[in-house]
Every structure is written in structure tokens, then in C-alpha cells.
Amino acid sequence: MKNIESQNIPKLDGNFDKDLLQKAAKDFGTPLYVYDLDRIQERYAQMKAAFGGRKTMICYALKANSNLSVIKKLASLESGADCVSLGEIQRAILAGIPKYKIIYSGVGKQAFEIQEALRIGILFINVESKEEMLLVESCAQELGVPARISIRVNPDIDPQTHPYISTGLKENKFGVSIEEAKGMYLLAHHSKYLEPIGIHFHIGSQLTKLKPIAESARKIAQLAHSLLALKIEIKFFDIGGGIGITYSDETTINPYDYAQAILEELRGLDLTIICEPGRFIVGNSGVFLTKVLYQKMHQNKRFVIVDGAMNDLIRPSFYDAYHQIVPLNTESQELSSADVVGPICESGDYLGKNISLPSLQNGEVLAVLSAGAYGFSMASNYNSRPRCAEVAVENGAIRLVRKRECIEDLIVLEKDYL
Ligand code: LLP
């Protein structure tokens, strides 16, 4: 047992204060996601400002958090959208992102999805293989409109992040090699139905080192130079997303250094930079609230059983990711190590392992920090658990932005088939 004062007690991220979170939990119940829209605005502004006067478009990666109110907030700040499905494109449009600021990425797009994207008239489709490019061409031909495309190039650089979220190595499924890309650009250049206007790379997520990003940008910039020399008039240099955030004590990349490193590699290239941050914008802007149900000791091991589970926040179970967990009522001074576990029938169902916590009361609310990215967007109905509610805080006011699912929502698509 240690004295709480001597510990590095995590601060609540964003502008959240404990009273506000207590109120959110009381008014909307738990488990619950809470997003700080003011913080989201700040993070967006930081990224935008980092690129200064340079022609830049921030295309927020919806996969990190696709709540409509979050996207709407970003739309109001003039963000574009990086989407990976028709569902995300629909969300972007519904939330007010103009179609000419939407890009469509992903390795497995099908004809009906490509046709719909072309019909909508989004900015461009990021193609990830020659076969996909040929499918885009035939879809465009059918519709009688040329398709604007960008090619995702795999720079074969180790991003030095978790292997599950590393995407820029040749053994990863993403993009095509520089050599293959050259051939594809030439093909596209001579096609009546393809308009190659961009070049794209994205090497991974939760990146905390600048060097691999700069090296990738250098390789891709060289390719861009050679394309322009061939009169292939690309206009967009899409650097993907991936900037990491602090979950624990990670040193992260400063957006300004990030922008400088990219701009350095782009000297002599008059291209609009597209940047696709997800986690950087929303990660530290959200917390997940969960209530203590029971507590028990197994031998010497302390378990805190809460009402939130891996279906709500899968990152700890899936990536062994660490999220700080803070009790909202820290009157107790004694700390001991505990596993914070959910009600799901799996040993891997935990929100935190060996977390230092004071003694807790059942019913007390814990805040799981930095849960704004890849939290709700990766939530499932495993164990037939309704997905939790989401609320947003803006100018000190809290409002519901997604209501809690109910059992009826879970069975509605099946019950007529009994
Ligand atoms: N652009 C592309 C092409 C991507 O694949 C991704 C993320 C992003 C942008 C946004 O990356 P961010 O800025 O958020 O790092 N579920 C994992 C993260 C998967 C990221 C997938 N791609 C996690 O919870 O850590």
C-alpha cells in the first residue's frame, strides 16, 4: 500500500472535471462515453496550424470515432473526411462534410461501393492494388465519368509501433510497392476513365517516432517528382494519419515538428498536403465511464468488477493497450494494485491490469482515460450486450449524442425469422 500523494496520479485529460463526469454518469448512466468537443476543436486547430500557410486539407479519419455529432463538430471547423466504407461516407455527408472533401480508402472496395463513391462525386478514391484500379476504371466507364484516384504506396518502412497497427511494411497488406505504383500511374495516365490526382501513404497508427514518417515522405516525394517529370499531374500528397497520443508516459510527436519534417521532404513540390489524423484529434478528447459492481480477492489478487467490458472498449484486450483508470471519488488515500474487469465471459475481458487504485465503494464511477479514439467505434454486441450511450460536452454543457441501445435493437433483425 502506498500513499496516493507519492504516486504519479494521472490527471483527467481534456477539460473534463470530475464533477462534470459524475454528473454525466448520474444523468445518463454507465457505461458511458463522454467526448469533449472543445478539446476536439483545439486538437484540430493544432494540426491545421502546424502546416501554417501551406495548402493543406485535414481529412479526419472517421474510423477513430464516427459519432455524427463528433463529425459535425469537425465539419464546422472545415475538416474533410477519410472514409473506409460507404457507411462512413454516409456519416460524413450527413454530418455536413462536403463531398469534395471526402476521400475513400481501404484494401477491399467492391464494385457497388466504388460506383456509389463515383456517383456521389467524392474528391478521390485511394486505390490499393492494380486489380482495384482496373475495377475503378470499369466502374467509371460504366457511369461515363472519369474517376479521380490516388494510389496508396507502401514505402516499406518500419513505423516502430504495435504490429497490429503497423501498415507500411512490405509484409503488410496495404498499398503497392513504389515500382508497381509507377506502372499503375502510367496506366492510369493513359486511361480515358482514370484521373490520377494524388499519391498516398500511411505507415501505421500510434506513431511516436518522426523518423519513419519523414523517411516515408522522402521516398514518396521522390516518386512524386518522377511522376511530375512524366507529366502525370498529381495535385495531392496524402500523408495518411497515425500521429500517436499519450496514454501513459509516451513522448509523442509535436504536430509542428511533424509538419516541418513533411514540408522539408516536399521542398520543390507544389502539392496540396492531405493529412488523415484520427486518434490525434479524438483520442485524448474522450473518456469511458464505468461503475464498480463488485470487488473480490483471489488469493492475493484484487479484482474490481465493473459494468463496462471488452465489447465497449476492446483496446486493452485486443492490443494489450494501456488506458489510465481514475476513480472519480478519490477520498481514500491507500493504493493497491487491481485488475479492472468486465462482466463478459472471457478471461481477456479487462479494462486494465495491475492498476493502482484506492479502496473503492461499489457503485463508484471510474474514468478510463484517452478512450475517444477506437473506443465506441470498435464496440460490439458481444454477449448480447447493448452498446452504451455517448454524450458530448461543449461549453460546459453535456448532451446525449447517441442513446443507449436496448435489447430490442439487438434482436430486431432476427425476431421475424423465428
Ligand atoms: N488513414 C489510414 C489510411 C488509416 O488506415 C488510419 C488508421 C488512419 C488514417 C488514422 O490513423 P490514426 O491517426 O487514428 O492513427 N484500432 C487501432 C488503430 C487502427 C488504425 C487503423 N488505421 C487502435 O485502437 O489502436
Short mmCIF file of C-alpha atoms and ligand atoms in Angstrom, two decimals:
data_model
loop_
_atom_site.label_atom_id
_atom_site.label_comp_id
_atom_site.label_asym_id
_atom_site.label_seq_id
_atom_site.Cartn_x
_atom_site.Cartn_y
_atom_site.Cartn_z
CA MET A 1 0.00 0.00 0.00
CA LYS A 2 1.37 3.37 -1.00
CA ASN A 3 0.32 6.85 -0.14
CA ILE A 4 -1.66 8.33 -3.01
CA GLU A 5 0.30 11.61 -2.81
CA SER A 6 3.55 9.87 -3.65
CA GLN A 7 2.11 8.33 -6.82
CA ASN A 8 2.04 9.92 -10.18
CA ILE A 9 -1.74 10.19 -10.15
CA PRO A 10 -2.98 10.74 -13.68
CA LYS A 11 -4.82 13.92 -14.42
CA LEU A 12 -8.09 13.77 -16.26
CA ASP A 13 -7.40 14.60 -19.86
CA GLY A 14 -9.19 17.28 -21.82
CA ASN A 15 -11.15 19.84 -19.92
CA PHE A 16 -13.10 17.22 -18.07
CA ASP A 17 -13.55 17.78 -14.42
CA LYS A 18 -14.59 15.07 -12.07
CA ASP A 19 -17.82 16.77 -11.06
CA LEU A 20 -18.90 17.04 -14.66
CA LEU A 21 -18.14 13.37 -15.24
CA GLN A 22 -20.01 12.41 -12.07
CA LYS A 23 -22.96 14.37 -13.36
CA ALA A 24 -22.74 12.69 -16.78
CA ALA A 25 -22.71 9.26 -15.13
CA LYS A 26 -25.64 10.19 -12.90
CA ASP A 27 -27.75 11.71 -15.68
CA PHE A 28 -27.02 9.21 -18.46
CA GLY A 29 -25.96 6.06 -16.60
CA THR A 30 -22.94 3.84 -17.16
CA PRO A 31 -21.14 2.50 -19.10
CA LEU A 32 -20.85 5.76 -21.00
CA TYR A 33 -18.54 7.53 -23.41
CA VAL A 34 -18.01 11.25 -22.84
CA TYR A 35 -16.44 13.41 -25.58
CA ASP A 36 -15.06 16.90 -25.11
CA LEU A 37 -15.93 18.76 -28.31
CA ASP A 38 -13.93 21.82 -27.26
CA ARG A 39 -10.85 19.67 -26.91
CA ILE A 40 -11.53 18.16 -30.34
CA GLN A 41 -11.64 21.68 -31.75
CA GLU A 42 -8.30 22.51 -30.08
CA ARG A 43 -6.61 19.40 -31.46
CA TYR A 44 -7.94 20.06 -34.95
CA ALA A 45 -6.70 23.65 -34.75
CA GLN A 46 -3.25 22.49 -33.59
CA MET A 47 -2.89 20.20 -36.57
CA LYS A 48 -4.14 22.81 -39.00
CA ALA A 49 -1.86 25.50 -37.58
CA ALA A 50 1.17 23.20 -37.73
CA PHE A 51 1.09 23.30 -41.53
CA GLY A 52 0.83 27.09 -41.45
CA GLY A 53 0.16 28.79 -44.76
CA ARG A 54 0.86 25.67 -46.80
CA LYS A 55 -2.06 24.31 -48.85
CA THR A 56 -3.35 21.59 -46.56
CA MET A 57 -6.55 19.68 -46.05
CA ILE A 58 -7.15 17.79 -42.83
CA CYS A 59 -9.30 14.76 -43.60
CA TYR A 60 -10.32 13.42 -40.20
CA ALA A 61 -10.19 9.59 -40.17
CA LEU A 62 -13.74 8.67 -39.21
CA LYS A 63 -12.80 5.17 -38.11
CA ALA A 64 -11.36 6.59 -34.89
CA ASN A 65 -14.73 7.92 -33.76
CA SER A 66 -17.63 8.11 -36.16
CA ASN A 67 -20.28 9.59 -33.89
CA LEU A 68 -22.27 12.01 -36.05
CA SER A 69 -22.00 14.86 -33.55
CA VAL A 70 -18.22 14.48 -33.42
CA ILE A 71 -18.05 14.55 -37.23
CA LYS A 72 -20.43 17.51 -37.31
CA LYS A 73 -18.16 19.43 -34.96
CA LEU A 74 -15.21 18.73 -37.26
CA ALA A 75 -17.28 19.64 -40.32
CA SER A 76 -17.99 23.02 -38.70
CA LEU A 77 -14.22 23.52 -38.47
CA GLU A 78 -13.94 22.79 -42.21
CA SER A 79 -12.43 19.35 -41.85
CA GLY A 80 -12.58 16.84 -44.65
CA ALA A 81 -13.07 13.11 -44.10
CA ASP A 82 -11.04 9.98 -44.66
CA CYS A 83 -13.58 7.18 -45.03
CA VAL A 84 -13.16 3.43 -45.42
CA SER A 85 -16.72 2.32 -46.16
CA LEU A 86 -19.95 3.59 -47.65
CA GLY A 87 -21.24 3.77 -44.09
CA GLU A 88 -18.53 6.23 -43.19
CA ILE A 89 -19.13 8.23 -46.38
CA GLN A 90 -22.83 8.44 -45.48
CA ARG A 91 -21.94 9.59 -41.98
CA ALA A 92 -19.57 12.25 -43.32
CA ILE A 93 -22.20 13.62 -45.69
CA LEU A 94 -24.95 13.52 -43.08
CA ALA A 95 -22.73 15.42 -40.66
CA GLY A 96 -22.11 18.15 -43.23
CA ILE A 97 -18.72 17.35 -44.76
CA PRO A 98 -18.80 18.44 -48.40
CA LYS A 99 -18.33 15.63 -50.93
CA TYR A 100 -15.31 17.36 -52.45
CA LYS A 101 -13.52 16.93 -49.10
CA ILE A 102 -14.15 13.20 -48.82
CA ILE A 103 -11.57 10.57 -49.71
CA TYR A 104 -12.21 6.86 -49.76
CA SER A 105 -9.52 4.38 -48.67
CA GLY A 106 -9.35 0.66 -47.88
CA VAL A 107 -7.97 -2.53 -49.44
CA GLY A 108 -11.21 -4.30 -50.30
CA LYS A 109 -13.64 -1.95 -52.02
CA GLN A 110 -16.28 -3.65 -54.14
CA ALA A 111 -17.88 -2.52 -57.41
CA PHE A 112 -21.11 -1.32 -55.77
CA GLU A 113 -19.11 0.77 -53.30
CA ILE A 114 -16.87 2.26 -55.96
CA GLN A 115 -19.88 3.08 -58.14
CA GLU A 116 -21.61 4.81 -55.26
CA ALA A 117 -18.48 6.83 -54.41
CA LEU A 118 -18.21 7.89 -58.07
CA ARG A 119 -21.89 8.72 -58.22
CA ILE A 120 -21.58 10.91 -55.13
CA GLY A 121 -18.53 12.61 -56.64
CA ILE A 122 -16.07 12.48 -53.74
CA LEU A 123 -12.62 14.06 -54.06
CA PHE A 124 -10.81 10.81 -54.88
CA ILE A 125 -10.54 7.10 -54.26
CA ASN A 126 -7.31 5.80 -52.76
CA VAL A 127 -6.62 2.59 -54.68
CA GLU A 128 -4.57 -0.13 -53.07
CA SER A 129 -3.91 -2.62 -55.90
CA LYS A 130 -3.76 -2.80 -59.68
CA GLU A 131 -6.85 -5.02 -59.75
CA GLU A 132 -8.79 -2.49 -57.74
CA MET A 133 -7.65 0.29 -60.08
CA LEU A 134 -8.92 -1.64 -63.08
CA LEU A 135 -12.25 -2.14 -61.34
CA VAL A 136 -12.46 1.59 -60.62
CA GLU A 137 -11.75 2.20 -64.32
CA SER A 138 -14.53 -0.10 -65.46
CA CYS A 139 -16.99 1.41 -62.94
CA ALA A 140 -16.09 4.87 -64.21
CA GLN A 141 -16.55 3.76 -67.80
CA GLU A 142 -19.99 2.37 -67.00
CA LEU A 143 -21.00 5.65 -65.38
CA GLY A 144 -19.38 7.65 -68.15
CA VAL A 145 -17.37 9.82 -65.75
CA PRO A 146 -13.61 9.72 -65.16
CA ALA A 147 -12.62 8.58 -61.67
CA ARG A 148 -10.23 10.69 -59.65
CA ILE A 149 -7.79 8.38 -57.93
CA SER A 150 -4.76 8.38 -55.72
CA ILE A 151 -2.51 5.35 -55.30
CA ARG A 152 -1.53 4.10 -51.86
CA VAL A 153 2.16 3.39 -51.96
CA ASN A 154 3.74 1.12 -49.41
CA PRO A 155 7.14 2.66 -48.60
CA ASP A 156 8.38 -0.46 -46.77
CA ILE A 157 9.41 1.43 -43.66
CA ASP A 158 9.13 0.13 -40.11
CA PRO A 159 6.89 2.55 -38.22
CA GLN A 160 8.04 1.14 -34.85
CA THR A 161 4.58 0.72 -33.43
CA HIS A 162 2.36 -2.21 -32.35
CA PRO A 163 2.46 -4.87 -35.13
CA TYR A 164 -1.35 -4.90 -35.36
CA ILE A 165 -1.42 -1.24 -36.30
CA SER A 166 1.68 -1.18 -38.49
CA THR A 167 0.77 -0.83 -42.16
CA GLY A 168 3.77 0.45 -44.12
CA LEU A 169 5.94 -2.66 -44.35
CA LYS A 170 6.01 -4.83 -47.45
CA GLU A 171 4.66 -7.77 -45.45
CA ASN A 172 1.53 -5.72 -44.63
CA LYS A 173 -1.50 -5.97 -46.91
CA PHE A 174 -1.67 -2.26 -47.65
CA GLY A 175 -0.81 -0.40 -50.84
CA VAL A 176 1.58 -1.29 -53.64
CA SER A 177 5.36 -1.06 -53.97
CA ILE A 178 6.97 2.03 -55.44
CA GLU A 179 7.87 0.06 -58.58
CA GLU A 180 4.34 -1.22 -59.06
CA ALA A 181 2.92 2.22 -58.38
CA LYS A 182 4.95 3.71 -61.26
CA GLY A 183 3.42 1.23 -63.69
CA MET A 184 -0.05 1.90 -62.32
CA TYR A 185 0.32 5.67 -62.65
CA LEU A 186 1.38 5.27 -66.28
CA LEU A 187 -1.59 3.05 -66.95
CA ALA A 188 -3.96 5.46 -65.25
CA HIS A 189 -2.42 8.40 -67.08
CA HIS A 190 -3.26 6.81 -70.42
CA SER A 191 -6.75 5.73 -69.41
CA LYS A 192 -9.74 7.76 -70.56
CA TYR A 193 -11.54 6.95 -67.33
CA LEU A 194 -8.88 7.41 -64.69
CA GLU A 195 -7.52 10.68 -63.43
CA PRO A 196 -4.55 10.10 -61.12
CA ILE A 197 -4.54 13.22 -58.96
CA GLY A 198 -2.97 12.03 -55.72
CA ILE A 199 -0.29 9.96 -54.08
CA HIS A 200 -0.81 8.37 -50.68
CA PHE A 201 1.00 6.58 -47.89
CA HIS A 202 0.09 5.67 -44.32
CA ILE A 203 2.60 3.61 -42.36
CA GLY A 204 0.76 2.89 -39.14
CA SER A 205 -1.04 4.21 -36.12
CA GLN A 206 0.01 5.44 -32.66
CA LEU A 207 3.32 6.58 -34.17
CA THR A 208 5.63 8.17 -31.64
CA LYS A 209 8.75 8.47 -33.80
CA LEU A 210 9.11 11.06 -36.51
CA LYS A 211 11.94 9.44 -38.45
CA PRO A 212 9.93 6.67 -40.13
CA ILE A 213 7.32 9.22 -41.25
CA ALA A 214 9.97 11.56 -42.66
CA GLU A 215 11.72 8.68 -44.43
CA SER A 216 8.45 7.54 -45.96
CA ALA A 217 7.63 11.08 -47.07
CA ARG A 218 11.08 11.29 -48.69
CA LYS A 219 10.58 8.07 -50.65
CA ILE A 220 7.09 9.04 -51.77
CA ALA A 221 8.17 12.59 -52.65
CA GLN A 222 10.84 11.12 -54.94
CA LEU A 223 8.15 9.13 -56.67
CA ALA A 224 6.00 12.26 -56.94
CA HIS A 225 8.91 14.08 -58.63
CA SER A 226 9.31 11.32 -61.18
CA LEU A 227 5.57 11.30 -61.91
CA LEU A 228 5.53 15.04 -62.48
CA ALA A 229 8.52 14.66 -64.80
CA LEU A 230 6.36 12.27 -66.83
CA LYS A 231 3.64 14.94 -66.94
CA ILE A 232 1.41 12.93 -64.61
CA GLU A 233 -0.13 15.94 -62.92
CA ILE A 234 -0.75 14.80 -59.37
CA LYS A 235 -2.07 17.53 -57.08
CA PHE A 236 -2.41 15.91 -53.67
CA PHE A 237 0.24 14.45 -51.39
CA ASP A 238 -1.67 12.38 -48.84
CA ILE A 239 0.47 11.59 -45.80
CA GLY A 240 -2.12 9.45 -44.02
CA GLY A 241 -2.69 9.67 -40.30
CA GLY A 242 -1.02 7.93 -37.43
CA ILE A 243 0.31 10.53 -35.01
CA GLY A 244 0.31 8.97 -31.56
CA ILE A 245 -1.05 10.32 -28.30
CA THR A 246 -0.11 9.94 -24.66
CA TYR A 247 -1.84 7.06 -22.95
CA SER A 248 0.72 6.67 -20.21
CA ASP A 249 4.11 8.36 -20.39
CA GLU A 250 4.82 8.13 -24.12
CA THR A 251 6.67 11.03 -25.68
CA THR A 252 4.65 11.98 -28.70
CA ILE A 253 5.34 13.81 -31.93
CA ASN A 254 4.69 17.50 -31.81
CA PRO A 255 2.38 18.44 -34.73
CA TYR A 256 4.65 21.35 -35.62
CA ASP A 257 7.72 19.07 -35.90
CA TYR A 258 5.62 16.63 -37.86
CA ALA A 259 4.57 19.31 -40.34
CA GLN A 260 8.11 20.67 -40.62
CA ALA A 261 9.50 17.22 -41.34
CA ILE A 262 6.93 16.65 -44.08
CA LEU A 263 7.39 20.12 -45.57
CA GLU A 264 11.14 19.59 -45.61
CA GLU A 265 10.72 16.46 -47.73
CA LEU A 266 8.25 18.22 -50.02
CA ARG A 267 10.53 21.07 -50.98
CA GLY A 268 10.12 21.85 -54.67
CA LEU A 269 6.76 20.10 -54.89
CA ASP A 270 3.72 22.32 -55.21
CA LEU A 271 1.16 19.84 -53.97
CA THR A 272 -1.74 20.14 -51.53
CA ILE A 273 -0.99 18.11 -48.43
CA ILE A 274 -3.73 15.87 -47.14
CA CYS A 275 -3.39 14.63 -43.61
CA GLU A 276 -5.69 11.98 -42.11
CA PRO A 277 -5.43 12.16 -38.33
CA GLY A 278 -7.90 10.18 -36.26
CA ARG A 279 -6.51 9.35 -32.84
CA PHE A 280 -4.66 12.68 -32.54
CA ILE A 281 -7.93 14.59 -32.82
CA VAL A 282 -10.22 12.48 -30.66
CA GLY A 283 -8.10 10.11 -28.54
CA ASN A 284 -7.42 12.32 -25.55
CA SER A 285 -10.77 14.06 -26.03
CA GLY A 286 -12.85 11.19 -24.72
CA VAL A 287 -13.23 9.15 -21.55
CA PHE A 288 -15.14 5.99 -20.83
CA LEU A 289 -17.09 5.86 -17.58
CA THR A 290 -17.85 2.62 -15.83
CA LYS A 291 -19.29 1.75 -12.43
CA VAL A 292 -17.87 -0.60 -9.82
CA LEU A 293 -20.20 -3.55 -9.36
CA TYR A 294 -18.31 -5.92 -7.06
CA GLN A 295 -14.85 -6.41 -5.62
CA LYS A 296 -13.09 -9.56 -4.64
CA MET A 297 -9.73 -11.06 -3.77
CA HIS A 298 -8.43 -14.33 -5.28
CA GLN A 299 -5.54 -15.41 -3.14
CA ASN A 300 -3.69 -12.10 -3.10
CA LYS A 301 -5.11 -10.75 -6.33
CA ARG A 302 -7.56 -7.89 -6.22
CA PHE A 303 -10.37 -7.73 -8.80
CA VAL A 304 -12.62 -4.77 -9.38
CA ILE A 305 -15.62 -5.89 -11.42
CA VAL A 306 -17.21 -3.07 -13.40
CA ASP A 307 -20.21 -2.66 -15.70
CA GLY A 308 -18.09 -1.77 -18.76
CA ALA A 309 -16.46 -4.56 -20.75
CA MET A 310 -14.36 -5.52 -23.75
CA ASN A 311 -17.39 -5.12 -26.00
CA ASP A 312 -17.43 -1.41 -25.05
CA LEU A 313 -13.67 -0.80 -25.15
CA ILE A 314 -11.68 -3.59 -26.73
CA ARG A 315 -8.25 -1.93 -26.91
CA PRO A 316 -6.88 -3.41 -23.64
CA SER A 317 -7.97 -6.96 -24.55
CA PHE A 318 -7.09 -6.74 -28.23
CA TYR A 319 -3.81 -4.82 -28.26
CA ASP A 320 -2.88 -5.13 -24.61
CA ALA A 321 -3.28 -1.35 -24.72
CA TYR A 322 -2.91 0.66 -21.54
CA HIS A 323 -5.52 3.23 -20.50
CA GLN A 324 -5.23 5.13 -17.26
CA ILE A 325 -8.10 4.44 -14.90
CA VAL A 326 -9.06 7.09 -12.40
CA PRO A 327 -11.74 6.87 -9.71
CA LEU A 328 -13.95 9.91 -9.71
CA ASN A 329 -14.14 9.79 -5.94
CA THR A 330 -10.60 9.54 -4.58
CA GLU A 331 -11.13 10.21 -0.94
CA SER A 332 -9.30 7.08 0.05
CA GLN A 333 -5.55 7.52 0.38
CA GLU A 334 -4.46 3.88 0.20
CA LEU A 335 -3.49 2.41 -3.17
CA SER A 336 -3.18 -1.19 -4.17
CA SER A 337 -2.88 -2.97 -7.46
CA ALA A 338 -6.05 -4.34 -9.05
CA ASP A 339 -7.34 -5.80 -12.30
CA VAL A 340 -10.36 -3.90 -13.55
CA VAL A 341 -12.51 -6.49 -15.28
CA GLY A 342 -15.87 -6.56 -17.04
CA PRO A 343 -18.85 -8.91 -16.88
CA ILE A 344 -18.08 -10.75 -20.17
CA CYS A 345 -17.34 -14.46 -20.01
CA GLU A 346 -13.72 -14.29 -21.11
CA SER A 347 -10.55 -14.03 -19.05
CA GLY A 348 -9.38 -11.47 -21.61
CA ASP A 349 -12.22 -9.15 -20.66
CA TYR A 350 -10.41 -6.42 -18.80
CA LEU A 351 -10.06 -2.65 -18.99
CA GLY A 352 -6.85 -2.57 -17.00
CA LYS A 353 -4.37 -4.90 -15.36
CA ASN A 354 -2.34 -4.08 -12.27
CA ILE A 355 -3.87 -0.64 -11.95
CA SER A 356 -3.10 1.27 -8.75
CA LEU A 357 -6.40 2.11 -7.18
CA PRO A 358 -7.52 3.31 -3.79
CA SER A 359 -10.13 1.36 -1.91
CA LEU A 360 -13.39 1.80 -3.73
CA GLN A 361 -17.07 1.71 -2.91
CA ASN A 362 -19.38 -0.40 -5.01
CA GLY A 363 -21.36 1.97 -7.21
CA GLU A 364 -18.43 4.34 -7.55
CA VAL A 365 -17.57 5.56 -11.06
CA LEU A 366 -14.17 5.01 -12.69
CA ALA A 367 -12.98 7.06 -15.67
CA VAL A 368 -10.98 5.17 -18.29
CA LEU A 369 -8.92 7.88 -19.95
CA SER A 370 -7.95 8.58 -23.56
CA ALA A 371 -10.81 6.48 -24.83
CA GLY A 372 -12.07 8.88 -27.50
CA ALA A 373 -10.39 7.01 -30.37
CA TYR A 374 -11.15 3.41 -31.35
CA GLY A 375 -13.43 3.09 -28.35
CA PHE A 376 -17.07 3.19 -29.32
CA SER A 377 -16.16 2.78 -33.00
CA MET A 378 -14.81 -0.71 -32.20
CA ALA A 379 -17.60 -1.60 -29.78
CA SER A 380 -19.67 -4.73 -30.38
CA ASN A 381 -22.71 -6.51 -29.04
CA TYR A 382 -20.74 -9.50 -27.79
CA ASN A 383 -22.61 -11.40 -25.08
CA SER A 384 -25.73 -9.62 -26.42
CA ARG A 385 -24.77 -6.50 -24.53
CA PRO A 386 -26.43 -3.35 -25.87
CA ARG A 387 -23.83 -0.77 -26.86
CA CYS A 388 -23.55 2.07 -24.37
CA ALA A 389 -24.61 5.69 -24.73
CA GLU A 390 -22.36 8.54 -25.85
CA VAL A 391 -22.52 12.11 -24.59
CA ALA A 392 -20.72 15.28 -25.62
CA VAL A 393 -19.52 18.19 -23.53
CA GLU A 394 -19.35 21.58 -25.19
CA ASN A 395 -19.02 24.95 -23.44
CA GLY A 396 -19.61 23.21 -20.13
CA ALA A 397 -22.94 21.70 -21.20
CA ILE A 398 -23.50 17.96 -21.54
CA ARG A 399 -25.81 16.43 -24.12
CA LEU A 400 -26.65 12.99 -25.37
CA VAL A 401 -25.20 12.23 -28.82
CA ARG A 402 -26.14 8.55 -29.06
CA LYS A 403 -28.69 6.87 -26.93
CA ARG A 404 -28.02 3.60 -25.18
CA GLU A 405 -29.07 0.59 -27.21
CA CYS A 406 -31.76 -1.67 -25.79
CA ILE A 407 -32.33 -5.40 -26.16
CA GLU A 408 -34.96 -4.70 -28.84
CA ASP A 409 -32.25 -3.06 -31.01
CA LEU A 410 -30.26 -6.26 -30.79
CA ILE A 411 -32.99 -8.65 -31.85
CA VAL A 412 -34.96 -6.57 -34.31
CA LEU A 413 -33.25 -8.01 -37.40
CA GLU A 414 -33.76 -11.61 -36.27
CA LYS A 415 -37.06 -11.90 -34.47
CA ASP A 416 -39.19 -12.18 -37.64
CA TYR A 417 -37.33 -15.34 -38.64
CA LEU A 418 -38.24 -17.50 -35.66
N1 LLP B 1 -5.52 6.79 -42.60
C1 LLP B 1 -5.48 5.46 -42.85
C2 LLP B 1 -5.31 5.00 -44.22
C3 LLP B 1 -5.59 4.55 -41.79
O1 LLP B 1 -5.53 3.24 -42.03
C4 LLP B 1 -5.75 5.04 -40.47
C5 LLP B 1 -5.90 4.12 -39.34
C6 LLP B 1 -5.81 6.43 -40.27
C7 LLP B 1 -5.68 7.28 -41.37
C8 LLP B 1 -5.97 7.05 -38.92
O2 LLP B 1 -4.94 6.68 -38.08
P1 LLP B 1 -4.75 7.43 -36.67
O3 LLP B 1 -4.42 8.86 -36.94
O4 LLP B 1 -6.00 7.31 -35.92
O5 LLP B 1 -3.63 6.70 -36.03
N2 LLP B 1 -7.81 0.23 -33.81
C9 LLP B 1 -6.42 0.61 -33.62
C10 LLP B 1 -5.98 1.64 -34.64
C11 LLP B 1 -6.19 1.18 -36.08
C12 LLP B 1 -5.80 2.24 -37.07
C13 LLP B 1 -6.20 1.87 -38.46
N3 LLP B 1 -5.92 2.85 -39.46
C14 LLP B 1 -6.23 1.08 -32.19
O6 LLP B 1 -7.19 1.05 -31.42
O7 LLP B 1 -5.13 1.44 -31.80
#
